[in-house]
Short mmCIF file of C-alpha atoms in Angstrom, two decimals:
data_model
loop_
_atom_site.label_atom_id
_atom_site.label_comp_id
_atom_site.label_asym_id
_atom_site.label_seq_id
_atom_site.Cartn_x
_atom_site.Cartn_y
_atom_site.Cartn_z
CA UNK D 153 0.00 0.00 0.00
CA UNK D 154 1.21 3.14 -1.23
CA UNK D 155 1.51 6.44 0.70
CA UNK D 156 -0.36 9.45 -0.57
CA UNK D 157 1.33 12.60 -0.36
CA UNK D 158 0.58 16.16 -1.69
CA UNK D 159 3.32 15.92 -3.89
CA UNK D 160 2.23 12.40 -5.59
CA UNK D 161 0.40 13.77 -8.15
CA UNK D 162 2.71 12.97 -11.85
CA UNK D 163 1.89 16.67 -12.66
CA UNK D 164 4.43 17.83 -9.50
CA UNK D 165 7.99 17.13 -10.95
CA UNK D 166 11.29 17.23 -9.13
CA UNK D 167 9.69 17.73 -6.01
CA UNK D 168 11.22 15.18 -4.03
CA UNK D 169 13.36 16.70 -1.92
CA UNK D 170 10.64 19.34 -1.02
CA UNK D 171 8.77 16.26 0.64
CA UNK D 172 11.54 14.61 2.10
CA UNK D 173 12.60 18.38 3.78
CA UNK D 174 8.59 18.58 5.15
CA UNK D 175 9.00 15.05 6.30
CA UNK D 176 12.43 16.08 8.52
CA UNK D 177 10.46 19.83 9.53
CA UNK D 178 7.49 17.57 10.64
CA UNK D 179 9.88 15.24 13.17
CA UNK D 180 12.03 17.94 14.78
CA UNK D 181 10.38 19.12 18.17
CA UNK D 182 12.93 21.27 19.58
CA UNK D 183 11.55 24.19 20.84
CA UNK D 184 14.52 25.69 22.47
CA UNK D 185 15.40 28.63 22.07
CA UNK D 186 12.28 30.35 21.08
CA UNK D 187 11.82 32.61 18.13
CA UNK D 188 9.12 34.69 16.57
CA UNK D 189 9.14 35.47 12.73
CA UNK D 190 7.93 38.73 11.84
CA UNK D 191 6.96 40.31 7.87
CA UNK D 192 8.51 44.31 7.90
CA UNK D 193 6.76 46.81 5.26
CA UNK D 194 8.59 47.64 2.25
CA UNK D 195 10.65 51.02 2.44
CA UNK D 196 12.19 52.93 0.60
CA UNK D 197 11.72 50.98 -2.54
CA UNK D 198 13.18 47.66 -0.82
CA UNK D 199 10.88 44.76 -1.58
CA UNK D 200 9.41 43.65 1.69
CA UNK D 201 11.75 41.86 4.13
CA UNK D 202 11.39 39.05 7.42
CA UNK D 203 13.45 39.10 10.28
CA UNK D 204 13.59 35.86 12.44
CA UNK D 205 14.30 36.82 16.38
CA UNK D 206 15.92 34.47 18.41
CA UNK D 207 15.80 34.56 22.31
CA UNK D 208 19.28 33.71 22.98
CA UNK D 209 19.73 35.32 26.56
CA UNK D 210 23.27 34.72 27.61
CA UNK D 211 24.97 33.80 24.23
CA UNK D 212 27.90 36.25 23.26
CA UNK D 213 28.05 37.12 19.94
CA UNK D 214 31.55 34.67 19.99
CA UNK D 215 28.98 31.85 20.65
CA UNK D 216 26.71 32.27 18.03
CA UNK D 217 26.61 31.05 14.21
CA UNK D 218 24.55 32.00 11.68
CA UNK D 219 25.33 30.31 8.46
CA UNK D 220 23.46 29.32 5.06
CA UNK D 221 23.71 25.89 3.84
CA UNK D 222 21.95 25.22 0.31
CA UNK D 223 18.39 26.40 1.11
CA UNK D 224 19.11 26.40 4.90
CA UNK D 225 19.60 28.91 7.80
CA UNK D 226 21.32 27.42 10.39
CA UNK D 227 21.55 29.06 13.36
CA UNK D 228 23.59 27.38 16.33
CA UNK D 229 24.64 28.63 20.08
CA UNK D 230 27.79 26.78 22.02
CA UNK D 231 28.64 27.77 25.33
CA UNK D 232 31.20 26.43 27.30
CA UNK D 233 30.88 25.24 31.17
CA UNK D 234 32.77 28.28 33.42
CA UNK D 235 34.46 25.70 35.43
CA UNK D 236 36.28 27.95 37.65
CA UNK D 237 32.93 29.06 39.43
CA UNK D 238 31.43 27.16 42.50
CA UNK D 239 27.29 27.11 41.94
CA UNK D 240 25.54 27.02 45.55
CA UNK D 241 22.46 26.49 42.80
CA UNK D 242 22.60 26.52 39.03
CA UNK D 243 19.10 27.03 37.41
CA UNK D 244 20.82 28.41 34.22
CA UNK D 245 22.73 25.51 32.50
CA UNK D 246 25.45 25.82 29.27
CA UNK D 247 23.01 25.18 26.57
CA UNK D 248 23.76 24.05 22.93
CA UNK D 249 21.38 24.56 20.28
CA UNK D 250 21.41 24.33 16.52
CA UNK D 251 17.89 25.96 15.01
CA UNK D 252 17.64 25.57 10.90
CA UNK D 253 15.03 27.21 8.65
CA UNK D 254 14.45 26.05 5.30
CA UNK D 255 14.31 28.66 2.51
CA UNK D 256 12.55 29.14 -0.60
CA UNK D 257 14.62 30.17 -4.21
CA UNK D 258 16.00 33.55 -3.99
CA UNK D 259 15.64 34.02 -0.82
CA UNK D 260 18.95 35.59 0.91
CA UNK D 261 19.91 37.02 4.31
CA UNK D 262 20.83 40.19 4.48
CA UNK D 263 21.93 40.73 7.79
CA UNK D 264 21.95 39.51 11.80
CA UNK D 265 22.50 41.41 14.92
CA UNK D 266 22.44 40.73 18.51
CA UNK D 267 21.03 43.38 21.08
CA UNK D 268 19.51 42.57 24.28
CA UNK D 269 19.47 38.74 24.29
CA UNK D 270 17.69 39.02 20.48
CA UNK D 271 19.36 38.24 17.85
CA UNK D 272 17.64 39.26 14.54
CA UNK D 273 18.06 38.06 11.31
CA UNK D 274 16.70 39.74 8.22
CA UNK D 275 15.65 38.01 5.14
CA UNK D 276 14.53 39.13 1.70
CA UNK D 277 13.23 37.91 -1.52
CA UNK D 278 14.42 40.42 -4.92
CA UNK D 279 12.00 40.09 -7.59
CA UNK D 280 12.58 37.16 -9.78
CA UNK D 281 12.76 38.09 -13.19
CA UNK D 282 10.05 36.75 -15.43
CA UNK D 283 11.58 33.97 -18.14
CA UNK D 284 9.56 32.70 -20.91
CA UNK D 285 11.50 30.54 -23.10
CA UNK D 286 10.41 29.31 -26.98
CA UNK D 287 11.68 25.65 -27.05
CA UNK D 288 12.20 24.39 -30.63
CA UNK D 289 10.84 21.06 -31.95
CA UNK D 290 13.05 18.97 -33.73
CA UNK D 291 11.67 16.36 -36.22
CA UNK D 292 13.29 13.14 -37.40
CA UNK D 293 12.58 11.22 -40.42
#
């Protein structure tokens, strides 16, 4: 018995990894750290923009990366154990996290910055160009 999927149809080609990246996105439960994803107005002739925020409370900008990977953004936070201090009670623990986003064509980052345990980062999509393409026909005998 076969699987149906919303990309089964034979009109949907080269789709494939599209499903397999929706069937990863649908078995990651992480939650940590939290993060809100926002749509800014277009100004000053800039198409419209988003800007992921990231509550990373207690991350230095030395332990955060923010990297693309194909159609990825990959966000990840190391911290390191102080193990010269002496806790009488630790309720805030060295956390590692690694947060990815998948992106659609054309979409690019165009910046990321880190004020008040937030760190933003802003996304945009230029206008794709319009391509219409005459293929030619070729007959044989």
């Amino acid at each position: 018995m076969s699987r149906m999927t919303p990309f089964s149809s034979p009109l949907l080609l080269g789709f494939d990894a599209m499903e397999k990246t929706l069937e990863r996105l649908a078995k990651s439960g992480d939650s940590y750290p939290p993060y809100n994803i926002e749509r800014l107005s277009a100004s000053d002739g800039n198409a419209e923009r988003l800007r992921i925020t990231l509550a990373v409370a207690g991350f230095a900008e030395s332990d955060l990366d923010v990297t693309t990977e194909e159609n990825q953004l990959i966000v990840r936070g190391r911290q390191t154990d102080d193990t010269e201090r002496e806790f009488l009670h630790r309720g805030i623990a060295a956390r590692q996290f690694q947060r990815c986003f998948v992106l659609a064509d054309g979409m690019r980052v165009v910046g990321a910055e880190l004020k008040n345990g937030l760190l933003s980062v802003d996304l945009d999509r230029p206008e794709a160009e319009r391509l219409v393409r005459k293929i030619n026909i070729s007959v044989k005998d």
